[in-house]
């Protein structure tokens, strides 16, 4: 089980929030499911609380777990600024024991793609199974791969996003490469961050 490279800018909560500004279209879905399945809710890989904080604002009890301290630091800062209560826990989604069960476990925003092999996927799923109540629900949001993306030239860089540098100097430009291995059916995406000079 390889630890993720949390030194990478991808795991910096300030950069994540700048890059994902305006990404809110999934929130009504998670709120409606929480109304249906009940709380406490557990969010796997909660990041900066993009989903957990809006759920807490709707008065759901929620626990968010994530491996990156810089992401959780941003989550804590925002939830205390907004007066919302979320239980933030730093742990690995492949190996956690929270000592309680949940009727609703969520895995938003394609984050399941961070589980890079079958061993990681099975480890995470067995942790989730241990944390679900007997009739609990586990909801995963993941995209359907587009053929034209899978067929991209792995040596080429494609545009990904641009956002204002959270340190206040210029624009950060993110590009990506795509390498799809047909035998394993694994699509490897690399993000490249270009900071302003
Ligand atoms: C795309 S962000 C998603 C954050 C949040 N769920 C959202 O919807 O905005 C991916 C998150 O996965 C976390 N992550 C990646 N691998 C992890 C692991 N093995 N255990 C816990 N968190 C992990 C990262 O730290 C990052 O916060």
PDB file of C-alpha atoms and ligand atoms in Angstrom:
ATOM      1  CA  UNK A   1       0.000   0.000   0.000  1.00  0.00           C
ATOM      2  CA  UNK A   2       1.875   3.067  -1.273  1.00  0.00           C
ATOM      3  CA  UNK A   3       1.302   6.359   0.610  1.00  0.00           C
ATOM      4  CA  UNK A   4       0.050   9.201  -1.639  1.00  0.00           C
ATOM      5  CA  UNK A   5       2.497  12.034  -2.356  1.00  0.00           C
ATOM      6  CA  UNK A   6       0.829  14.606  -0.125  1.00  0.00           C
ATOM      7  CA  UNK A   7       3.659  17.093  -0.731  1.00  0.00           C
ATOM      8  CA  UNK A   8       2.185  17.644  -4.204  1.00  0.00           C
ATOM      9  CA  UNK A   9       0.212  20.866  -4.762  1.00  0.00           C
ATOM     10  CA  UNK A  10      -2.810  18.697  -5.568  1.00  0.00           C
ATOM     11  CA  UNK A  11      -3.062  18.012  -1.811  1.00  0.00           C
ATOM     12  CA  UNK A  12      -2.850  21.694  -0.824  1.00  0.00           C
ATOM     13  CA  UNK A  13      -6.309  22.772   0.339  1.00  0.00           C
ATOM     14  CA  UNK A  14      -5.879  26.417  -0.680  1.00  0.00           C
ATOM     15  CA  UNK A  15      -4.992  25.406  -4.226  1.00  0.00           C
ATOM     16  CA  UNK A  16      -7.785  22.821  -4.313  1.00  0.00           C
ATOM     17  CA  UNK A  17     -10.421  25.374  -3.345  1.00  0.00           C
ATOM     18  CA  UNK A  18      -9.206  27.927  -5.878  1.00  0.00           C
ATOM     19  CA  UNK A  19      -9.189  25.279  -8.618  1.00  0.00           C
ATOM     20  CA  UNK A  20     -12.659  23.950  -7.716  1.00  0.00           C
ATOM     21  CA  UNK A  21     -14.365  27.314  -7.128  1.00  0.00           C
ATOM     22  CA  UNK A  22     -17.932  27.093  -8.383  1.00  0.00           C
ATOM     23  CA  UNK A  23     -18.020  23.297  -8.240  1.00  0.00           C
ATOM     24  CA  UNK A  24     -21.323  23.009  -6.362  1.00  0.00           C
ATOM     25  CA  UNK A  25     -23.708  21.276  -8.759  1.00  0.00           C
ATOM     26  CA  UNK A  26     -23.453  17.960  -6.884  1.00  0.00           C
ATOM     27  CA  UNK A  27     -24.377  19.420  -3.452  1.00  0.00           C
ATOM     28  CA  UNK A  28     -28.209  19.225  -3.847  1.00  0.00           C
ATOM     29  CA  UNK A  29     -27.826  15.546  -4.743  1.00  0.00           C
ATOM     30  CA  UNK A  30     -25.849  14.764  -1.552  1.00  0.00           C
ATOM     31  CA  UNK A  31     -28.289  16.765   0.589  1.00  0.00           C
ATOM     32  CA  UNK A  32     -31.281  14.930  -0.905  1.00  0.00           C
ATOM     33  CA  UNK A  33     -29.619  11.531  -0.324  1.00  0.00           C
ATOM     34  CA  UNK A  34     -28.753  12.449   3.272  1.00  0.00           C
ATOM     35  CA  UNK A  35     -32.416  13.367   3.831  1.00  0.00           C
ATOM     36  CA  UNK A  36     -33.362   9.956   2.480  1.00  0.00           C
ATOM     37  CA  UNK A  37     -30.772   7.761   4.205  1.00  0.00           C
ATOM     38  CA  UNK A  38     -30.173   9.724   7.416  1.00  0.00           C
ATOM     39  CA  UNK A  39     -27.164  10.638   9.468  1.00  0.00           C
ATOM     40  CA  UNK A  40     -24.512  10.477  10.777  1.00  0.00           C
ATOM     41  CA  UNK A  41     -22.926  10.671   7.339  1.00  0.00           C
ATOM     42  CA  UNK A  42     -19.349   9.589   6.658  1.00  0.00           C
ATOM     43  CA  UNK A  43     -17.528  11.244   3.752  1.00  0.00           C
ATOM     44  CA  UNK A  44     -14.467   9.393   2.463  1.00  0.00           C
ATOM     45  CA  UNK A  45     -11.588  11.655   1.337  1.00  0.00           C
ATOM     46  CA  UNK A  46     -13.485  14.821   2.304  1.00  0.00           C
ATOM     47  CA  UNK A  47     -10.698  17.197   1.251  1.00  0.00           C
ATOM     48  CA  UNK A  48     -11.456  20.801   2.215  1.00  0.00           C
ATOM     49  CA  UNK A  49     -15.082  20.076   3.086  1.00  0.00           C
ATOM     50  CA  UNK A  50     -16.569  21.124  -0.250  1.00  0.00           C
ATOM     51  CA  UNK A  51     -19.402  18.601   0.342  1.00  0.00           C
ATOM     52  CA  UNK A  52     -19.202  18.034   4.122  1.00  0.00           C
ATOM     53  CA  UNK A  53     -19.649  21.700   5.089  1.00  0.00           C
ATOM     54  CA  UNK A  54     -22.857  22.227   3.054  1.00  0.00           C
ATOM     55  CA  UNK A  55     -24.230  19.008   4.612  1.00  0.00           C
ATOM     56  CA  UNK A  56     -23.381  20.291   8.097  1.00  0.00           C
ATOM     57  CA  UNK A  57     -25.126  23.573   7.224  1.00  0.00           C
ATOM     58  CA  UNK A  58     -28.266  21.500   6.625  1.00  0.00           C
ATOM     59  CA  UNK A  59     -27.822  20.168  10.195  1.00  0.00           C
ATOM     60  CA  UNK A  60     -26.637  16.678   9.264  1.00  0.00           C
ATOM     61  CA  UNK A  61     -24.114  15.089  11.593  1.00  0.00           C
ATOM     62  CA  UNK A  62     -21.076  14.406   9.442  1.00  0.00           C
ATOM     63  CA  UNK A  63     -17.611  12.931   9.779  1.00  0.00           C
ATOM     64  CA  UNK A  64     -15.034  13.677   7.082  1.00  0.00           C
ATOM     65  CA  UNK A  65     -11.877  11.626   6.752  1.00  0.00           C
ATOM     66  CA  UNK A  66      -8.864  12.503   4.630  1.00  0.00           C
ATOM     67  CA  UNK A  67      -5.159  11.703   4.549  1.00  0.00           C
ATOM     68  CA  UNK A  68      -3.918  15.217   3.765  1.00  0.00           C
ATOM     69  CA  UNK A  69      -3.333  17.596   6.671  1.00  0.00           C
ATOM     70  CA  UNK A  70      -3.195  20.678   4.379  1.00  0.00           C
ATOM     71  CA  UNK A  71      -6.642  19.751   2.989  1.00  0.00           C
ATOM     72  CA  UNK A  72      -8.037  19.185   6.498  1.00  0.00           C
ATOM     73  CA  UNK A  73      -6.491  22.422   7.772  1.00  0.00           C
ATOM     74  CA  UNK A  74      -8.477  24.327   5.143  1.00  0.00           C
ATOM     75  CA  UNK A  75     -11.593  22.304   5.997  1.00  0.00           C
ATOM     76  CA  UNK A  76     -11.238  23.140   9.705  1.00  0.00           C
ATOM     77  CA  UNK A  77     -10.587  26.816   8.979  1.00  0.00           C
ATOM     78  CA  UNK A  78     -13.688  27.114   6.774  1.00  0.00           C
ATOM     79  CA  UNK A  79     -16.021  25.170   9.062  1.00  0.00           C
ATOM     80  CA  UNK A  80     -15.048  27.180  12.121  1.00  0.00           C
ATOM     81  CA  UNK A  81     -15.378  30.449  10.144  1.00  0.00           C
ATOM     82  CA  UNK A  82     -18.865  29.401   9.034  1.00  0.00           C
ATOM     83  CA  UNK A  83     -19.876  28.064  12.456  1.00  0.00           C
ATOM     84  CA  UNK A  84     -20.580  24.542  11.195  1.00  0.00           C
ATOM     85  CA  UNK A  85     -19.747  21.396  13.128  1.00  0.00           C
ATOM     86  CA  UNK A  86     -17.973  18.597  11.283  1.00  0.00           C
ATOM     87  CA  UNK A  87     -15.852  15.848  12.789  1.00  0.00           C
ATOM     88  CA  UNK A  88     -12.610  15.972  10.765  1.00  0.00           C
ATOM     89  CA  UNK A  89     -10.315  12.958  11.060  1.00  0.00           C
ATOM     90  CA  UNK A  90      -6.924  12.467   9.446  1.00  0.00           C
ATOM     91  CA  UNK A  91      -6.728   8.883   8.299  1.00  0.00           C
ATOM     92  CA  UNK A  92      -6.254   6.693   5.239  1.00  0.00           C
ATOM     93  CA  UNK A  93      -9.452   5.586   3.483  1.00  0.00           C
ATOM     94  CA  UNK A  94      -7.765   2.223   2.915  1.00  0.00           C
ATOM     95  CA  UNK A  95      -7.200   1.573   6.598  1.00  0.00           C
ATOM     96  CA  UNK A  96      -9.489   3.225   9.129  1.00  0.00           C
ATOM     97  CA  UNK A  97     -11.395   2.314  12.266  1.00  0.00           C
ATOM     98  CA  UNK A  98     -13.702   5.022  13.636  1.00  0.00           C
ATOM     99  CA  UNK A  99     -15.447   2.914  16.265  1.00  0.00           C
ATOM    100  CA  UNK A 100     -18.949   3.699  15.022  1.00  0.00           C
ATOM    101  CA  UNK A 101     -21.341   2.876  12.199  1.00  0.00           C
ATOM    102  CA  UNK A 102     -23.089   5.100   9.652  1.00  0.00           C
ATOM    103  CA  UNK A 103     -26.373   4.740   7.722  1.00  0.00           C
ATOM    104  CA  UNK A 104     -24.892   6.742   4.854  1.00  0.00           C
ATOM    105  CA  UNK A 105     -21.312   6.732   3.521  1.00  0.00           C
ATOM    106  CA  UNK A 106     -20.415   8.947   0.573  1.00  0.00           C
ATOM    107  CA  UNK A 107     -17.525   9.040  -1.878  1.00  0.00           C
ATOM    108  CA  UNK A 108     -18.034  12.143  -4.084  1.00  0.00           C
ATOM    109  CA  UNK A 109     -16.141  13.732  -6.968  1.00  0.00           C
ATOM    110  CA  UNK A 110     -14.407  10.775  -8.682  1.00  0.00           C
ATOM    111  CA  UNK A 111     -12.255  10.326  -5.604  1.00  0.00           C
ATOM    112  CA  UNK A 112     -12.514   6.554  -5.890  1.00  0.00           C
ATOM    113  CA  UNK A 113      -9.979   7.027  -8.707  1.00  0.00           C
ATOM    114  CA  UNK A 114      -7.336   7.590  -6.004  1.00  0.00           C
ATOM    115  CA  UNK A 115      -7.522   3.867  -5.254  1.00  0.00           C
ATOM    116  CA  UNK A 116      -4.939   2.827  -7.781  1.00  0.00           C
ATOM    117  CA  UNK A 117      -5.124  -0.958  -7.674  1.00  0.00           C
ATOM    118  CA  UNK A 118      -7.382  -3.814  -6.627  1.00  0.00           C
ATOM    119  CA  UNK A 119      -5.636  -4.188  -3.262  1.00  0.00           C
ATOM    120  CA  UNK A 120      -6.349  -0.532  -2.374  1.00  0.00           C
ATOM    121  CA  UNK A 121      -9.931  -0.761  -3.619  1.00  0.00           C
ATOM    122  CA  UNK A 122     -10.654  -3.926  -1.615  1.00  0.00           C
ATOM    123  CA  UNK A 123      -9.011  -2.492   1.519  1.00  0.00           C
ATOM    124  CA  UNK A 124     -11.188   0.635   1.297  1.00  0.00           C
ATOM    125  CA  UNK A 125     -14.383  -1.310   0.574  1.00  0.00           C
ATOM    126  CA  UNK A 126     -13.861  -3.619   3.541  1.00  0.00           C
ATOM    127  CA  UNK A 127     -13.358  -0.593   5.841  1.00  0.00           C
ATOM    128  CA  UNK A 128     -16.600   0.900   4.465  1.00  0.00           C
ATOM    129  CA  UNK A 129     -18.443  -2.379   5.004  1.00  0.00           C
ATOM    130  CA  UNK A 130     -17.368  -2.465   8.679  1.00  0.00           C
ATOM    131  CA  UNK A 131     -18.638   1.113   9.140  1.00  0.00           C
ATOM    132  CA  UNK A 132     -22.079   0.710   7.543  1.00  0.00           C
ATOM    133  CA  UNK A 133     -25.196   0.005   9.597  1.00  0.00           C
ATOM    134  CA  UNK A 134     -26.992  -3.191   8.443  1.00  0.00           C
ATOM    135  CA  UNK A 135     -29.274  -1.296   6.029  1.00  0.00           C
ATOM    136  CA  UNK A 136     -26.758   1.507   5.407  1.00  0.00           C
ATOM    137  CA  UNK A 137     -26.043   2.928   1.933  1.00  0.00           C
ATOM    138  CA  UNK A 138     -22.702   3.608   0.285  1.00  0.00           C
ATOM    139  CA  UNK A 139     -22.927   6.049  -2.646  1.00  0.00           C
ATOM    140  CA  UNK A 140     -20.010   6.589  -5.021  1.00  0.00           C
ATOM    141  CA  UNK A 141     -19.863   9.342  -7.639  1.00  0.00           C
ATOM    142  CA  UNK A 142     -17.616   8.474 -10.557  1.00  0.00           C
ATOM    143  CA  UNK A 143     -17.570   9.534 -14.207  1.00  0.00           C
ATOM    144  CA  UNK A 144     -17.959   7.204 -17.202  1.00  0.00           C
ATOM    145  CA  UNK A 145     -14.712   7.367 -19.145  1.00  0.00           C
ATOM    146  CA  UNK A 146     -14.906   9.025 -22.575  1.00  0.00           C
ATOM    147  CA  UNK A 147     -13.344   7.071 -25.404  1.00  0.00           C
ATOM    148  CA  UNK A 148     -11.670  10.135 -26.927  1.00  0.00           C
ATOM    149  CA  UNK A 149      -9.922  10.801 -23.601  1.00  0.00           C
ATOM    150  CA  UNK A 150      -8.787   7.198 -23.200  1.00  0.00           C
ATOM    151  CA  UNK A 151      -7.314   7.329 -26.715  1.00  0.00           C
ATOM    152  CA  UNK A 152      -5.219  10.429 -26.006  1.00  0.00           C
ATOM    153  CA  UNK A 153      -1.521  10.396 -26.785  1.00  0.00           C
ATOM    154  CA  UNK A 154       0.190   9.737 -23.403  1.00  0.00           C
ATOM    155  CA  UNK A 155       3.133  11.954 -24.393  1.00  0.00           C
ATOM    156  CA  UNK A 156       0.971  15.011 -24.967  1.00  0.00           C
ATOM    157  CA  UNK A 157      -0.176  17.573 -22.384  1.00  0.00           C
ATOM    158  CA  UNK A 158      -3.789  18.684 -22.389  1.00  0.00           C
ATOM    159  CA  UNK A 159      -5.294  21.733 -20.781  1.00  0.00           C
ATOM    160  CA  UNK A 160      -6.899  21.047 -17.373  1.00  0.00           C
ATOM    161  CA  UNK A 161      -7.608  24.276 -15.478  1.00  0.00           C
ATOM    162  CA  UNK A 162      -6.377  27.724 -14.530  1.00  0.00           C
ATOM    163  CA  UNK A 163      -6.913  29.555 -11.272  1.00  0.00           C
ATOM    164  CA  UNK A 164      -5.655  32.522  -9.301  1.00  0.00           C
ATOM    165  CA  UNK A 165      -2.635  31.654  -7.196  1.00  0.00           C
ATOM    166  CA  UNK A 166      -3.816  31.560  -3.543  1.00  0.00           C
ATOM    167  CA  UNK A 167      -0.579  33.361  -2.624  1.00  0.00           C
ATOM    168  CA  UNK A 168      -1.855  36.316  -4.616  1.00  0.00           C
ATOM    169  CA  UNK A 169       0.650  36.283  -7.460  1.00  0.00           C
ATOM    170  CA  UNK A 170      -0.692  35.544 -10.936  1.00  0.00           C
ATOM    171  CA  UNK A 171      -2.379  32.485 -12.365  1.00  0.00           C
ATOM    172  CA  UNK A 172      -1.589  28.807 -11.829  1.00  0.00           C
ATOM    173  CA  UNK A 173      -1.898  26.772 -15.034  1.00  0.00           C
ATOM    174  CA  UNK A 174      -2.672  23.071 -14.737  1.00  0.00           C
ATOM    175  CA  UNK A 175      -2.175  20.659 -17.630  1.00  0.00           C
ATOM    176  CA  UNK A 176      -2.556  16.904 -17.685  1.00  0.00           C
ATOM    177  CA  UNK A 177      -1.447  13.789 -19.487  1.00  0.00           C
ATOM    178  CA  UNK A 178      -3.479  10.647 -19.989  1.00  0.00           C
ATOM    179  CA  UNK A 179      -2.102   7.124 -20.364  1.00  0.00           C
ATOM    180  CA  UNK A 180      -4.638   4.350 -20.781  1.00  0.00           C
ATOM    181  CA  UNK A 181      -3.442   0.767 -20.411  1.00  0.00           C
ATOM    182  CA  UNK A 182      -5.917  -1.464 -22.245  1.00  0.00           C
ATOM    183  CA  UNK A 183      -4.693  -4.678 -20.552  1.00  0.00           C
ATOM    184  CA  UNK A 184      -5.315  -3.506 -16.984  1.00  0.00           C
ATOM    185  CA  UNK A 185      -8.018  -1.001 -18.049  1.00  0.00           C
ATOM    186  CA  UNK A 186      -6.307   1.590 -15.882  1.00  0.00           C
ATOM    187  CA  UNK A 187      -6.210   5.212 -17.059  1.00  0.00           C
ATOM    188  CA  UNK A 188      -3.328   7.106 -15.427  1.00  0.00           C
ATOM    189  CA  UNK A 189      -3.769  10.866 -15.232  1.00  0.00           C
ATOM    190  CA  UNK A 190      -0.861  13.128 -14.279  1.00  0.00           C
ATOM    191  CA  UNK A 191      -1.440  16.759 -13.359  1.00  0.00           C
ATOM    192  CA  UNK A 192       1.310  19.351 -13.974  1.00  0.00           C
ATOM    193  CA  UNK A 193       1.139  22.663 -12.085  1.00  0.00           C
ATOM    194  CA  UNK A 194       2.875  25.714 -13.532  1.00  0.00           C
ATOM    195  CA  UNK A 195       3.215  28.414 -10.886  1.00  0.00           C
ATOM    196  CA  UNK A 196       3.485  32.069 -11.916  1.00  0.00           C
ATOM    197  CA  UNK A 197       7.112  33.330 -12.137  1.00  0.00           C
TER     198      UNK A 197
HETATM  199  C1  LIG B   1     -10.565  15.252  -5.514  1.00  0.00           C
HETATM  200  S1  LIG B   1     -10.259  15.552  -3.796  1.00  0.00           S
HETATM  201  C2  LIG B   1     -11.927  15.359  -3.251  1.00  0.00           C
HETATM  202  C3  LIG B   1     -12.260  16.118  -2.023  1.00  0.00           C
HETATM  203  C4  LIG B   1     -13.752  16.150  -1.667  1.00  0.00           C
HETATM  204  N1  LIG B   1     -14.326  14.837  -1.502  1.00  0.00           N
HETATM  205  C5  LIG B   1     -14.563  16.943  -2.680  1.00  0.00           C
HETATM  206  O1  LIG B   1     -15.511  16.398  -3.228  1.00  0.00           O
HETATM  207  O2  LIG B   1     -14.220  18.105  -2.929  1.00  0.00           O
HETATM  208  C6  LIG B   1      -9.448  14.047  -3.355  1.00  0.00           C
HETATM  209  C7  LIG B   1      -9.113  13.886  -1.871  1.00  0.00           C
HETATM  210  O3  LIG B   1      -8.712  12.538  -1.651  1.00  0.00           O
HETATM  211  C8  LIG B   1      -7.786  12.536  -0.587  1.00  0.00           C
HETATM  212  N2  LIG B   1      -7.095  11.234  -0.579  1.00  0.00           N
HETATM  213  C9  LIG B   1      -6.372  10.682  -1.593  1.00  0.00           C
HETATM  214  N3  LIG B   1      -5.923   9.469  -1.218  1.00  0.00           N
HETATM  215  C10 LIG B   1      -6.383   9.259   0.050  1.00  0.00           C
HETATM  216  C11 LIG B   1      -6.259   8.188   0.984  1.00  0.00           C
HETATM  217  N4  LIG B   1      -5.563   7.073   0.682  1.00  0.00           N
HETATM  218  N5  LIG B   1      -6.867   8.307   2.185  1.00  0.00           N
HETATM  219  C12 LIG B   1      -7.567   9.430   2.516  1.00  0.00           C
HETATM  220  N6  LIG B   1      -7.715  10.475   1.669  1.00  0.00           N
HETATM  221  C13 LIG B   1      -7.131  10.391   0.458  1.00  0.00           C
HETATM  222  C14 LIG B   1      -6.909  13.721  -0.898  1.00  0.00           C
HETATM  223  O4  LIG B   1      -6.158  14.148   0.214  1.00  0.00           O
HETATM  224  C15 LIG B   1      -7.938  14.743  -1.389  1.00  0.00           C
HETATM  225  O5  LIG B   1      -8.369  15.549  -0.310  1.00  0.00           O
END
